[in-house]
Short mmCIF file of C-alpha atoms in Angstrom, two decimals:
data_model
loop_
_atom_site.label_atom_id
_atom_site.label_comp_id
_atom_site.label_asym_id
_atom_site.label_seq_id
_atom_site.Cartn_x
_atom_site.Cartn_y
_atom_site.Cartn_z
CA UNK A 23 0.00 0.00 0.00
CA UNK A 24 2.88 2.19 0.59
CA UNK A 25 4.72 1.24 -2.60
CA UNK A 26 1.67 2.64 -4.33
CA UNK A 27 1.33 6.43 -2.43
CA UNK A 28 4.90 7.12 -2.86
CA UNK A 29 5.14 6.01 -6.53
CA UNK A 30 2.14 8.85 -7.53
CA UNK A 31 3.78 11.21 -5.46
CA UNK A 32 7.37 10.83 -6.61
CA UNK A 33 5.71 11.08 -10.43
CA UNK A 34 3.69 14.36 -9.53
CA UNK A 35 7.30 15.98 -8.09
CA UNK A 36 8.58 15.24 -11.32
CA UNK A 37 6.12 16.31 -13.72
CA UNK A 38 5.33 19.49 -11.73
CA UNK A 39 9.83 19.97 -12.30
CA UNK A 40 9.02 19.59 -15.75
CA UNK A 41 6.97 22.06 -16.00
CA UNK A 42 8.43 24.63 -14.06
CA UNK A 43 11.45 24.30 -16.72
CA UNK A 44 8.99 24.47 -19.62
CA UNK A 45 7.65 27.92 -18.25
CA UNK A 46 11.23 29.33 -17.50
CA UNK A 47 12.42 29.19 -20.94
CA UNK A 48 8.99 30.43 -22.18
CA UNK A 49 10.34 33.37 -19.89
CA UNK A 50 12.93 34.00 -21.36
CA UNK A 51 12.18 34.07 -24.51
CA UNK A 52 9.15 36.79 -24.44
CA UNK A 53 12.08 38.85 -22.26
CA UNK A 54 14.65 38.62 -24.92
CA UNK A 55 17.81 40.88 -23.38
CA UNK A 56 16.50 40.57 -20.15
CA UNK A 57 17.69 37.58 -17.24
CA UNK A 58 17.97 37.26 -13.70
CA UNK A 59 21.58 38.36 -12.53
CA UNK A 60 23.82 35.21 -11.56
CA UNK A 61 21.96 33.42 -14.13
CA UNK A 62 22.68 33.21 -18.17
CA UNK A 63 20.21 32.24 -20.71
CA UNK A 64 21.33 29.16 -23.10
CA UNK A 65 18.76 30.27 -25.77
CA UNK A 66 19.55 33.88 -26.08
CA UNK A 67 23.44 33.39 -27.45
CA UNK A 68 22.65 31.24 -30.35
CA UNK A 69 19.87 33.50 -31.55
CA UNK A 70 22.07 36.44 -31.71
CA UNK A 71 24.97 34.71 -33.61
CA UNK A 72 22.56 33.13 -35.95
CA UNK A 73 21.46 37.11 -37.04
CA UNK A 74 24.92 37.50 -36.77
CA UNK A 75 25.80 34.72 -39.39
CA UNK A 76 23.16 36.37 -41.61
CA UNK A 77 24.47 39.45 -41.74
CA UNK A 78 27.88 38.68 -41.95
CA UNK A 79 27.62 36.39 -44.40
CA UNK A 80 28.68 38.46 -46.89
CA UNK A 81 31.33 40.49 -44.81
CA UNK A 82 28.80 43.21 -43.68
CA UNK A 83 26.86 43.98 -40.71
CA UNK A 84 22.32 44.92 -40.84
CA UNK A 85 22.79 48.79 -40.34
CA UNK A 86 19.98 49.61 -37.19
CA UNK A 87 16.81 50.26 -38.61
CA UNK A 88 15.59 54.10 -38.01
CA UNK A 89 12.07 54.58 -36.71
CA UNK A 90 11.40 56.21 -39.88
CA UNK A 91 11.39 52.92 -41.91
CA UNK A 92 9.51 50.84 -39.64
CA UNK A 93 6.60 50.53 -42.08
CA UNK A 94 5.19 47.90 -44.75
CA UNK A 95 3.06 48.45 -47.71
CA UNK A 96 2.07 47.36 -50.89
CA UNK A 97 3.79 47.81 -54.77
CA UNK A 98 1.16 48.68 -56.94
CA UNK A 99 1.82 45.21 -58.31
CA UNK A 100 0.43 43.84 -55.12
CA UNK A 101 3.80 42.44 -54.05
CA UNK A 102 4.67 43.32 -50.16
CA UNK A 103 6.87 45.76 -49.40
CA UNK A 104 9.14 46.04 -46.23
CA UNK A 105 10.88 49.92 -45.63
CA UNK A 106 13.44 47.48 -43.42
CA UNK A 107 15.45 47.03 -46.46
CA UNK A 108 16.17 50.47 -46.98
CA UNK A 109 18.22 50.80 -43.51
CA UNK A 110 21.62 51.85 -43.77
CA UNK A 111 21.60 54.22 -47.52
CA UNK A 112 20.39 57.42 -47.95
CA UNK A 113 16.47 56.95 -49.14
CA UNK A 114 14.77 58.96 -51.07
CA UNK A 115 10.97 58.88 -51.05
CA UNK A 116 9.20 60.57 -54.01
CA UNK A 117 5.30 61.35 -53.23
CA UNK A 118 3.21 61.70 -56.48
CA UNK A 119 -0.39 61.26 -57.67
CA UNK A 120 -1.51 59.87 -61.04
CA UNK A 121 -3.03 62.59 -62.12
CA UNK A 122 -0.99 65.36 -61.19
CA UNK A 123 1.45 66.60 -64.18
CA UNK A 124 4.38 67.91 -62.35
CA UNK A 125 4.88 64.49 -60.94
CA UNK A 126 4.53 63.46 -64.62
CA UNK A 127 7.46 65.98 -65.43
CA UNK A 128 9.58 64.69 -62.15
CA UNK A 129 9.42 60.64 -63.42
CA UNK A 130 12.34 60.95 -66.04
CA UNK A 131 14.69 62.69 -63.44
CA UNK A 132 13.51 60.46 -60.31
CA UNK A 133 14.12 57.15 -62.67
CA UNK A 134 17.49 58.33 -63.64
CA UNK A 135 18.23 58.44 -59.85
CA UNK A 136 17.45 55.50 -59.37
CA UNK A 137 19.20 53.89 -61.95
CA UNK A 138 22.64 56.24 -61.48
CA UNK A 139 22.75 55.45 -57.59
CA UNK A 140 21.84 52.19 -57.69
CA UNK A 141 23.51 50.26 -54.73
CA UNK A 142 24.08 53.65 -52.86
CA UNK A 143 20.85 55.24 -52.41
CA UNK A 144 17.28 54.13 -52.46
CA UNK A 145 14.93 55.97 -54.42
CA UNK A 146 11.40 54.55 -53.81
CA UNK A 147 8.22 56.09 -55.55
CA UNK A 148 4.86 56.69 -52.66
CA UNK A 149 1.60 57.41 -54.86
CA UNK A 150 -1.52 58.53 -53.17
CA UNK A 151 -4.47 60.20 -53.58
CA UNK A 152 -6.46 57.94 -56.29
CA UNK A 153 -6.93 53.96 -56.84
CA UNK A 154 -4.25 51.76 -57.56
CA UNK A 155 -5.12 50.94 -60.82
CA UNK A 156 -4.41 54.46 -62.19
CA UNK A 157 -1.39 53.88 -60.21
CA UNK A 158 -0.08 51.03 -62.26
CA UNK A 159 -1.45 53.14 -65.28
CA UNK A 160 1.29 56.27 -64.41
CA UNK A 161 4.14 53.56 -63.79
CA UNK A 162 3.43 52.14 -67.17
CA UNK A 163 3.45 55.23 -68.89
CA UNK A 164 5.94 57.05 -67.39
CA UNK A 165 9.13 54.17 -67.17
CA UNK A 166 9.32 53.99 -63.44
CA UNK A 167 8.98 50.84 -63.21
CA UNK A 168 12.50 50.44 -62.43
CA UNK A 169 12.37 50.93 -58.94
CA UNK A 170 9.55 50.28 -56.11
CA UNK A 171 6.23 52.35 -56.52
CA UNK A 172 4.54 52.32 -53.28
CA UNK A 173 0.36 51.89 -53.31
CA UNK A 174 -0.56 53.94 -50.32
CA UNK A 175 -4.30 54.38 -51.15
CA UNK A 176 -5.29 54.89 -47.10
CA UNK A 177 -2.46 57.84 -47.40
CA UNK A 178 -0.70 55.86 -43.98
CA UNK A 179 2.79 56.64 -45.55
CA UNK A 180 2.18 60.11 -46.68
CA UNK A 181 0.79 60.96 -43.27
CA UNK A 182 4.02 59.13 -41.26
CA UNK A 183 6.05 61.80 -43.63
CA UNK A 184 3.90 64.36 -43.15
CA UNK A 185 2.84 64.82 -46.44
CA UNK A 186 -0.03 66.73 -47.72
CA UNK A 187 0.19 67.83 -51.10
CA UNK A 188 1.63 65.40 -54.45
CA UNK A 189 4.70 66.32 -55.82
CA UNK A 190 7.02 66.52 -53.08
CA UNK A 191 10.31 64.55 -52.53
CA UNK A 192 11.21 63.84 -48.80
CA UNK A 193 15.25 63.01 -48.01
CA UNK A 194 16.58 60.60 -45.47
CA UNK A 195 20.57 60.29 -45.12
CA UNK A 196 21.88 56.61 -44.32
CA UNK A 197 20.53 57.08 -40.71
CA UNK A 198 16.90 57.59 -41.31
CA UNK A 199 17.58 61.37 -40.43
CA UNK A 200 15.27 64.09 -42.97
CA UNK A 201 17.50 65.95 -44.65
CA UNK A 202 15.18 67.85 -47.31
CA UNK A 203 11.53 67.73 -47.69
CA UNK A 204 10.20 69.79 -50.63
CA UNK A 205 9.14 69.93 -54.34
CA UNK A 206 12.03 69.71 -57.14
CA UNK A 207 10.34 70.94 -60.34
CA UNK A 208 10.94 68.49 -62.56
CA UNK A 209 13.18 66.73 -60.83
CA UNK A 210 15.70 69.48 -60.82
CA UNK A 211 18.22 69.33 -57.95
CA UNK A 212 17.81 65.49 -56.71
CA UNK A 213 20.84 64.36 -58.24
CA UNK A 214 22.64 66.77 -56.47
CA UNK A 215 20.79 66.12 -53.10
CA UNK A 216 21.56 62.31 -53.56
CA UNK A 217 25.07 62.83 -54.47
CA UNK A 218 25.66 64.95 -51.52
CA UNK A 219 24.91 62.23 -49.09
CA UNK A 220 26.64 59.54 -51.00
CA UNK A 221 29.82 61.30 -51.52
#
């Protein structure tokens, strides 16, 4: 009879150990950076030096991501979009409208841009204020298909930047940091800001 209390018992004290272990590392993990003093975590080590391995893998280190591109969206081919991947290069952010003609006459300069910085700046087109099918329609006709044209229907991105009115161009240096926000008749003068901050 005694065999049989202490056998229960002995199993309960083990699965309630179990558990307790089960709950620690759950801990841990939702407190990543954070551990009792006196006490390392096993699971927090390997998870840094497997970002590590990812960004080093091809010599270089993933710059810090400014709050400024902490935001997702849309191309106006549907395909998801991820302002992450513009950390660490100066960005430039070009806010147009379909039907608005000076952005019309700023799409040959902004392309060019694009295409002459390539690999040292970003240059990434925001278009607002109408549906994205006349969206994809500007793209189309105006070449700029070259680089990533944002659908921001809701206006979420254009209000982040602050942006009221099409046609305006707004600068961030490699550290997320506003450097000009403005319009650049046809283009006129980005080059030069771009330049500037990849010099």
């Amino acid at each position: 009879m005694r065999a049989r209390t202490v056998l229960p018992a002995a199993l309960a004290a083990a699965l309630l150990a179990l558990t307790g272990c089960g709950s620690d590392s759950g801990a841990d993990n939702e407190t990543a950076g954070t551990q009792p003093s006196g006490s390392s975590s096993p699971e927090q080590p390997p998870a840094t030096s497997d970002a590590d391995a990812d960004a080093d893998s091809d010599g270089t280190t993933a710059p810090a991501v400014p709050q400024a591109l902490r935001f997702t969206a849309n191309t106006v081919d549907g395909k998801p979009f991820d302002a992450e991947a513009l950390a660490g290069k100066p960005t430039v952010l070009w806010f147009w409208a379909p039907w608005c003609p000076k952005c019309k006459a700023q799409a040959t300069a902004t392309a060019k841009v694009a295409t002459d910085y390539a690999g040292e700046a970003n240059v990434v087109g925001v278009a607002g204020l109408d549906k994205n099918e006349a969206m994809k329609d500007f793209v189309a006709d105006t070449g700029t298909d070259g680089f990533p044209q944002l659908s921001d229907e809701k206006g979420e991105i254009w209000k982040r930047f602050e942006v009221t009115e099409q046609s305006r161009y707004v600068i961030l240096d490699k550290a997320g940091k506003t450097v000009y926000e403005g319009v650049l008749p046809g283009g006129k003068g980005l080059a030069e800001k771009v330049a500037g901050l990849t010099g």
